[in-house]
Short mmCIF file of C-alpha atoms in Angstrom, two decimals:
data_model
loop_
_atom_site.label_atom_id
_atom_site.label_comp_id
_atom_site.label_asym_id
_atom_site.label_seq_id
_atom_site.Cartn_x
_atom_site.Cartn_y
_atom_site.Cartn_z
CA SER A 1 -76.33 158.17 -33.06
CA GLY A 2 -77.52 157.37 -29.56
CA GLY A 3 -75.56 160.25 -28.04
CA ALA A 4 -73.71 157.89 -25.68
CA ALA A 5 -72.15 154.43 -25.71
CA LEU A 6 -74.64 151.68 -26.49
CA VAL A 7 -75.54 148.86 -24.11
CA GLY A 8 -75.99 145.38 -25.60
CA GLY A 9 -77.17 144.94 -29.16
CA PRO A 10 -80.01 146.54 -31.12
CA LEU A 11 -83.48 145.04 -31.31
CA ALA A 12 -85.73 144.99 -34.40
CA ASP A 13 -89.49 144.44 -34.35
CA ALA A 14 -91.67 142.82 -37.02
CA GLU A 15 -92.04 146.13 -38.89
CA GLY A 16 -88.27 146.65 -39.05
CA ARG A 17 -88.16 149.42 -36.44
CA LEU A 18 -84.94 149.52 -34.43
CA TYR A 19 -84.55 149.95 -30.66
CA PHE A 20 -81.38 150.26 -28.61
CA ALA A 21 -80.34 151.48 -25.18
CA SER A 22 -77.47 153.83 -24.30
CA GLN A 23 -75.44 154.28 -21.14
CA ASP A 24 -76.97 157.69 -20.44
CA GLY A 25 -80.23 155.91 -19.56
CA THR A 26 -82.17 156.27 -22.80
CA LEU A 27 -84.12 153.83 -24.95
CA HIS A 28 -83.96 154.99 -28.57
CA ALA A 29 -86.37 154.01 -31.34
CA TYR A 30 -86.04 154.56 -35.10
CA GLU A 31 -88.28 153.75 -38.04
CA ALA A 32 -87.19 151.09 -40.53
CA ASP A 33 -85.99 153.82 -42.92
CA GLY A 34 -83.85 155.48 -40.21
CA ARG A 35 -86.23 158.29 -39.20
CA TYR A 36 -86.35 159.17 -35.52
CA ARG A 37 -89.30 157.60 -33.68
CA PHE A 38 -88.90 158.34 -29.95
CA ALA A 39 -86.49 158.46 -27.02
CA PHE A 40 -87.62 157.19 -23.62
CA THR A 41 -85.69 158.34 -20.54
CA LEU A 42 -84.93 155.62 -18.00
CA VAL A 43 -83.93 155.97 -14.36
CA GLY A 44 -80.48 154.40 -14.11
CA THR A 45 -78.18 152.74 -16.63
CA PRO A 46 -79.53 149.81 -18.65
CA LEU A 47 -77.38 146.74 -18.04
CA GLY A 48 -78.78 144.41 -20.70
CA ALA A 49 -80.09 144.69 -24.24
CA PRO A 50 -83.82 145.44 -24.70
CA SER A 51 -86.08 142.49 -25.46
CA LEU A 52 -89.51 142.20 -27.03
CA ARG A 53 -92.61 140.25 -26.00
CA SER A 54 -93.85 138.88 -29.31
CA ASP A 55 -97.48 138.43 -28.21
CA ASP A 56 -98.18 142.07 -27.27
CA GLY A 57 -95.15 143.97 -28.64
CA THR A 58 -93.98 145.24 -25.24
CA LEU A 59 -90.35 146.38 -24.97
CA LEU A 60 -88.66 145.18 -21.77
CA LEU A 61 -85.57 146.64 -20.13
CA GLY A 62 -83.92 146.70 -16.69
CA THR A 63 -81.57 149.27 -15.13
CA SER A 64 -78.91 149.74 -12.47
CA GLU A 65 -81.44 151.57 -10.26
CA ARG A 66 -83.47 148.35 -9.79
CA PHE A 67 -86.24 149.26 -12.22
CA VAL A 68 -87.86 146.97 -14.77
CA TYR A 69 -89.59 148.86 -17.59
CA ALA A 70 -92.34 147.72 -19.96
CA ILE A 71 -92.69 150.22 -22.81
CA SER A 72 -95.02 150.14 -25.80
CA GLN A 73 -93.68 150.32 -29.34
CA ALA A 74 -95.17 153.83 -29.50
CA GLY A 75 -92.95 154.94 -26.60
CA ALA A 76 -95.57 154.93 -23.80
CA LEU A 77 -94.87 153.47 -20.38
CA ARG A 78 -97.04 150.40 -19.75
CA TRP A 79 -95.66 149.68 -16.30
CA ARG A 80 -92.56 150.10 -14.18
CA ALA A 81 -91.64 147.81 -11.28
CA THR A 82 -88.96 148.08 -8.60
CA ASN A 83 -86.73 145.07 -8.09
CA ARG A 84 -84.74 144.13 -4.96
CA ALA A 85 -81.42 144.45 -6.81
CA PRO A 86 -80.08 146.10 -9.96
CA ILE A 87 -80.90 144.15 -13.13
CA TRP A 88 -77.84 142.49 -14.69
CA SER A 89 -79.28 140.65 -17.72
CA SER A 90 -81.86 141.16 -20.42
CA ILE A 91 -85.52 140.66 -19.48
CA VAL A 92 -86.56 137.31 -21.03
CA PRO A 93 -90.23 136.31 -21.61
CA ARG A 94 -91.29 133.03 -19.98
CA GLY A 95 -94.61 132.00 -21.46
CA GLN A 96 -97.27 134.66 -21.94
CA SER A 97 -97.62 135.83 -18.35
CA GLU A 98 -94.11 136.05 -16.91
CA VAL A 99 -90.64 137.47 -17.50
CA VAL A 100 -87.35 136.36 -15.93
CA PHE A 101 -83.96 137.99 -15.46
CA VAL A 102 -80.77 137.83 -13.41
CA GLY A 103 -79.99 140.46 -10.77
CA LEU A 104 -76.60 141.77 -9.71
CA ASP A 105 -77.16 139.93 -6.42
CA GLU A 106 -76.79 136.59 -8.31
CA HIS A 107 -80.48 135.70 -8.04
CA VAL A 108 -82.95 134.78 -10.76
CA TYR A 109 -86.12 136.88 -10.60
CA ALA A 110 -89.53 136.28 -12.13
CA MET A 111 -92.24 138.92 -12.56
CA GLY A 112 -95.73 138.91 -13.96
CA THR A 113 -96.36 140.92 -17.09
CA GLY A 114 -97.75 143.73 -14.93
CA GLY A 115 -94.66 143.94 -12.70
CA ARG A 116 -95.84 141.80 -9.76
CA ALA A 117 -93.00 139.75 -8.22
CA HIS A 118 -93.40 135.98 -8.62
CA PHE A 119 -90.21 134.52 -7.16
CA ARG A 120 -86.53 135.12 -6.37
CA VAL A 121 -84.10 132.19 -6.41
CA PRO A 122 -80.35 132.31 -5.58
CA LEU A 123 -77.91 130.98 -8.17
CA PRO A 124 -75.31 128.39 -7.09
CA ALA A 125 -72.45 130.33 -8.76
CA ARG A 126 -71.80 133.63 -10.53
CA ALA A 127 -73.91 134.20 -13.65
CA ALA A 128 -71.88 134.34 -16.87
CA GLY A 129 -74.55 134.66 -19.57
CA GLU A 130 -78.12 135.54 -20.40
CA PRO A 131 -80.97 133.32 -19.12
CA PHE A 132 -82.54 130.96 -21.64
CA VAL A 133 -86.09 129.57 -21.41
CA ASP A 134 -86.68 126.22 -23.13
CA ALA A 135 -89.89 124.83 -24.62
CA ALA A 136 -90.88 123.31 -21.25
CA LEU A 137 -90.44 126.76 -19.58
CA ARG A 138 -87.35 125.62 -17.65
CA ILE A 139 -84.84 128.42 -17.06
CA TRP A 140 -81.15 127.86 -17.86
CA VAL A 141 -78.48 130.31 -16.71
CA PRO A 142 -74.83 129.95 -17.80
CA LEU A 143 -72.52 130.13 -14.78
CA ALA A 144 -68.82 130.72 -14.22
CA ASP A 145 -68.81 127.02 -13.32
CA GLY A 146 -71.45 125.13 -15.27
CA VAL A 147 -75.12 125.95 -15.76
CA ALA A 148 -78.11 126.38 -13.44
CA ARG A 149 -81.44 124.74 -14.32
CA LEU A 150 -84.52 126.18 -12.63
CA GLU A 151 -88.08 124.89 -12.65
CA GLY A 152 -90.06 127.83 -11.36
CA SER A 153 -89.33 128.81 -7.76
CA LYS A 154 -87.71 125.48 -6.83
CA PRO A 155 -84.01 125.53 -5.81
CA PRO A 156 -81.84 125.35 -8.95
CA ARG A 157 -79.77 122.38 -9.98
CA HIS A 158 -76.08 123.08 -10.57
CA LEU A 159 -75.17 121.07 -13.68
CA ALA A 160 -72.22 120.64 -16.07
CA ARG A 161 -69.65 121.74 -13.51
CA GLY A 162 -66.20 122.42 -14.88
CA LEU A 163 -67.60 124.21 -17.94
CA ALA A 164 -67.75 127.97 -18.41
CA PRO A 165 -70.49 128.44 -21.04
CA GLN A 166 -71.33 131.84 -22.50
CA ARG A 167 -74.81 130.90 -23.73
CA ALA A 168 -77.40 128.12 -23.57
CA LEU A 169 -79.57 127.14 -26.53
CA ALA A 170 -81.99 124.43 -27.62
CA TRP A 171 -80.29 121.47 -29.35
CA GLY A 172 -83.11 119.18 -30.40
CA ASP A 173 -84.52 117.71 -27.18
CA GLU A 174 -81.32 118.55 -25.33
CA ILE A 175 -79.41 121.70 -24.39
CA GLY A 176 -76.35 123.14 -26.10
CA LEU A 177 -73.82 125.15 -24.11
CA LEU A 178 -71.61 127.47 -26.14
CA VAL A 179 -68.03 127.45 -24.85
CA ASP A 180 -64.80 128.98 -26.16
CA ASP A 181 -64.00 126.18 -28.61
CA GLY A 182 -67.48 125.02 -29.62
CA LEU A 183 -70.62 123.45 -28.20
CA VAL A 184 -71.16 120.98 -25.36
CA VAL A 185 -74.46 119.07 -25.59
CA ILE A 186 -76.03 117.96 -22.31
CA ASP A 187 -79.29 116.24 -21.44
CA GLN A 188 -81.89 117.68 -19.07
CA ASP A 189 -80.02 116.22 -16.07
CA GLY A 190 -76.70 117.75 -17.08
CA ARG A 191 -75.07 114.58 -18.41
CA GLU A 192 -72.69 115.35 -21.26
CA ARG A 193 -73.75 113.80 -24.57
CA GLU A 194 -71.08 115.12 -26.93
CA ARG A 195 -68.66 117.93 -27.66
CA LEU A 196 -68.62 119.72 -30.99
CA THR A 197 -65.91 122.06 -32.20
CA GLY A 198 -66.92 124.86 -34.52
CA LEU A 199 -67.66 128.51 -35.11
CA ALA A 200 -71.47 128.54 -35.36
CA PHE A 201 -74.35 126.20 -34.54
CA ALA A 202 -78.08 126.00 -35.31
CA SER A 203 -80.76 123.45 -34.46
CA ALA A 204 -84.16 122.80 -36.03
CA GLY A 205 -85.64 119.86 -34.18
CA ALA A 206 -84.10 116.73 -35.64
CA GLU A 207 -81.60 118.56 -37.87
CA HIS A 208 -78.46 120.41 -36.83
CA ILE A 209 -76.12 122.72 -38.75
CA ILE A 210 -72.48 123.20 -37.73
CA VAL A 211 -69.88 125.59 -39.12
CA ASP A 212 -66.56 123.99 -38.23
CA SER A 213 -63.17 125.60 -37.69
CA ALA A 214 -62.11 124.72 -41.24
CA ALA A 215 -64.93 126.92 -42.62
CA SER A 216 -67.09 124.01 -43.74
CA LEU A 217 -70.85 123.67 -43.30
CA ARG A 218 -71.98 120.30 -41.94
CA TRP A 219 -75.53 118.96 -41.64
CA ARG A 220 -76.23 116.31 -39.01
CA GLY A 221 -79.24 114.33 -37.89
CA ALA A 222 -80.30 114.22 -34.25
CA ARG A 223 -78.42 110.94 -33.75
CA GLY A 224 -75.18 112.44 -34.99
CA ASP A 225 -75.26 110.98 -38.50
CA GLU A 226 -73.57 113.22 -41.04
CA ARG A 227 -75.92 114.23 -43.87
CA ARG A 228 -73.89 116.66 -45.98
CA GLU A 229 -70.77 118.84 -45.94
CA LEU A 230 -69.80 121.86 -48.04
CA ALA A 231 -66.69 124.04 -48.04
CA LEU A 232 -67.22 127.81 -47.72
CA PRO A 233 -65.32 130.26 -49.97
CA GLU A 234 -64.27 132.46 -47.03
CA GLN A 235 -63.86 132.35 -43.26
CA PRO A 236 -66.80 133.66 -41.20
CA SER A 237 -66.49 137.39 -40.53
CA GLY A 238 -69.29 137.79 -37.97
CA ALA A 239 -71.71 135.86 -35.77
CA ALA A 240 -74.35 133.72 -37.50
CA TRP A 241 -78.08 134.44 -37.43
CA THR A 242 -80.55 131.58 -37.12
CA ASP A 243 -84.29 131.14 -36.63
CA GLY A 244 -84.01 127.40 -36.02
CA ARG A 245 -84.77 126.54 -39.64
CA TRP A 246 -82.27 128.71 -41.48
CA LEU A 247 -78.72 129.80 -40.69
CA ALA A 248 -77.25 132.90 -42.34
CA LEU A 249 -73.48 133.19 -41.95
CA PRO A 250 -71.58 136.39 -42.87
CA LEU A 251 -68.27 135.78 -44.66
CA GLY A 252 -65.32 137.81 -45.86
CA ARG A 253 -65.31 139.66 -49.19
CA GLY A 254 -69.08 140.20 -49.19
CA TRP A 255 -70.36 136.62 -49.18
CA LEU A 256 -73.45 135.56 -47.23
CA ALA A 257 -74.01 131.81 -46.82
CA TRP A 258 -77.56 130.47 -46.34
CA ALA A 259 -78.02 126.96 -44.98
CA GLY A 260 -81.39 125.29 -44.45
CA ALA A 261 -81.92 122.60 -41.83
CA GLU A 262 -83.20 120.23 -44.54
CA GLY A 263 -79.84 120.44 -46.38
CA SER A 264 -80.34 123.33 -48.80
CA PHE A 265 -77.53 125.82 -49.40
CA ARG A 266 -77.02 129.07 -51.24
CA LEU A 267 -74.23 131.64 -51.50
CA MET A 268 -75.05 135.31 -52.07
CA ARG A 269 -72.55 138.03 -52.99
CA LEU A 270 -73.61 141.29 -51.35
CA GLY A 271 -70.50 143.32 -52.20
CA GLU A 272 -66.74 143.23 -51.76
CA ALA A 273 -66.31 144.07 -48.05
CA ALA A 274 -66.46 141.66 -45.12
CA LEU A 275 -69.96 141.26 -43.66
CA GLY A 276 -70.98 141.77 -40.04
CA GLN A 277 -73.60 140.15 -37.80
CA PRO A 278 -77.09 140.13 -39.38
CA ILE A 279 -80.20 141.41 -37.56
CA ALA A 280 -83.67 140.06 -38.40
CA ALA A 281 -86.77 142.25 -38.70
CA GLY A 282 -90.03 140.97 -40.16
CA GLN A 283 -89.41 139.46 -43.61
CA HIS A 284 -85.87 140.77 -43.89
CA LEU A 285 -82.37 140.19 -42.65
CA TYR A 286 -80.25 143.35 -42.45
CA VAL A 287 -76.58 142.61 -43.10
CA PRO A 288 -73.95 145.33 -42.48
CA ASP A 289 -70.58 145.39 -44.20
CA ALA A 290 -67.19 146.96 -43.51
CA ASP A 291 -67.85 149.72 -46.09
CA GLY A 292 -70.70 151.12 -43.98
CA ARG A 293 -73.59 149.75 -46.03
CA ILE A 294 -76.54 147.62 -44.93
CA CYS A 295 -78.14 145.15 -47.34
CA ALA A 296 -81.73 143.98 -46.86
CA VAL A 297 -82.16 140.30 -47.71
CA ASP A 298 -85.42 138.33 -47.84
CA ILE A 299 -85.66 135.55 -45.23
CA PRO A 300 -86.82 132.27 -46.81
CA GLY A 301 -90.40 131.48 -45.91
CA ARG A 302 -91.12 135.10 -44.94
CA GLY A 303 -90.48 136.82 -48.25
CA ALA A 304 -89.44 135.73 -51.73
CA GLY A 305 -85.87 134.93 -50.71
CA PRO A 306 -83.22 134.50 -50.09
CA SER A 307 -82.67 137.45 -52.40
CA ALA A 308 -80.93 140.77 -52.01
CA GLY A 309 -83.01 143.90 -51.68
CA ALA A 310 -82.21 147.60 -51.41
CA ARG A 311 -79.04 148.88 -49.78
#
């Protein structure tokens, strides 16, 4: 228990330790086996989920009192910086020397890894989702009307107007915008390439995986050619997890579907209850179910899996 309502989702590091923030201004940390690790008191209420810099293991979090925190995985403060406005989003790494986030004043901020301000750029419309940094270090922010594309401190471009995306993601060499009924694919200049209806999407370079509204898995090449299609035994019961190569989809009645970008597929039965959204940590995927259990599953390529481990 965090002692208060949680903010955003939990975060797991490579060793399987869990971190989450609560509305009373606390960052909580637990060992992989559930033992208490530390609690770090923040000034203000965290407004986004904690994030993790993979290169140095720093935990990043912003609060309503305009503070950006960088905390070690041992619970020590590395640095704290004051922002011009309360932090609205998660703190997202941009390369190895910068982090970006959205403030409540509808600006995108960038800071160095030591807390030094780099730039502040106004958004052309209200932010509606977390910032996303692509492979070329461009920043994409879902808006109430379209998406903003930023290249460093230059004025943003307001693209894909008329859409209300919740999230931006990489879709091969293009950008996918998650909307209520599926995915809209745009190029780097905001031109719409195609619309896909479905429940979940994953991209691994030239291969794409789509879970459609009829509970079927479809594999497609980058040019839209259909490679394979399989019917699922149950409707999805939670959000999919993907690392770009694999997609793990929780289903009703305890089924977990694994789909590989190269066309492989496997069904695993983890119990009888509907499964929830998986969380990745190191070599394992932790999958909760409606009966209150969590099953540890090996991630292909990281362990021996996919295979079920201890509950």
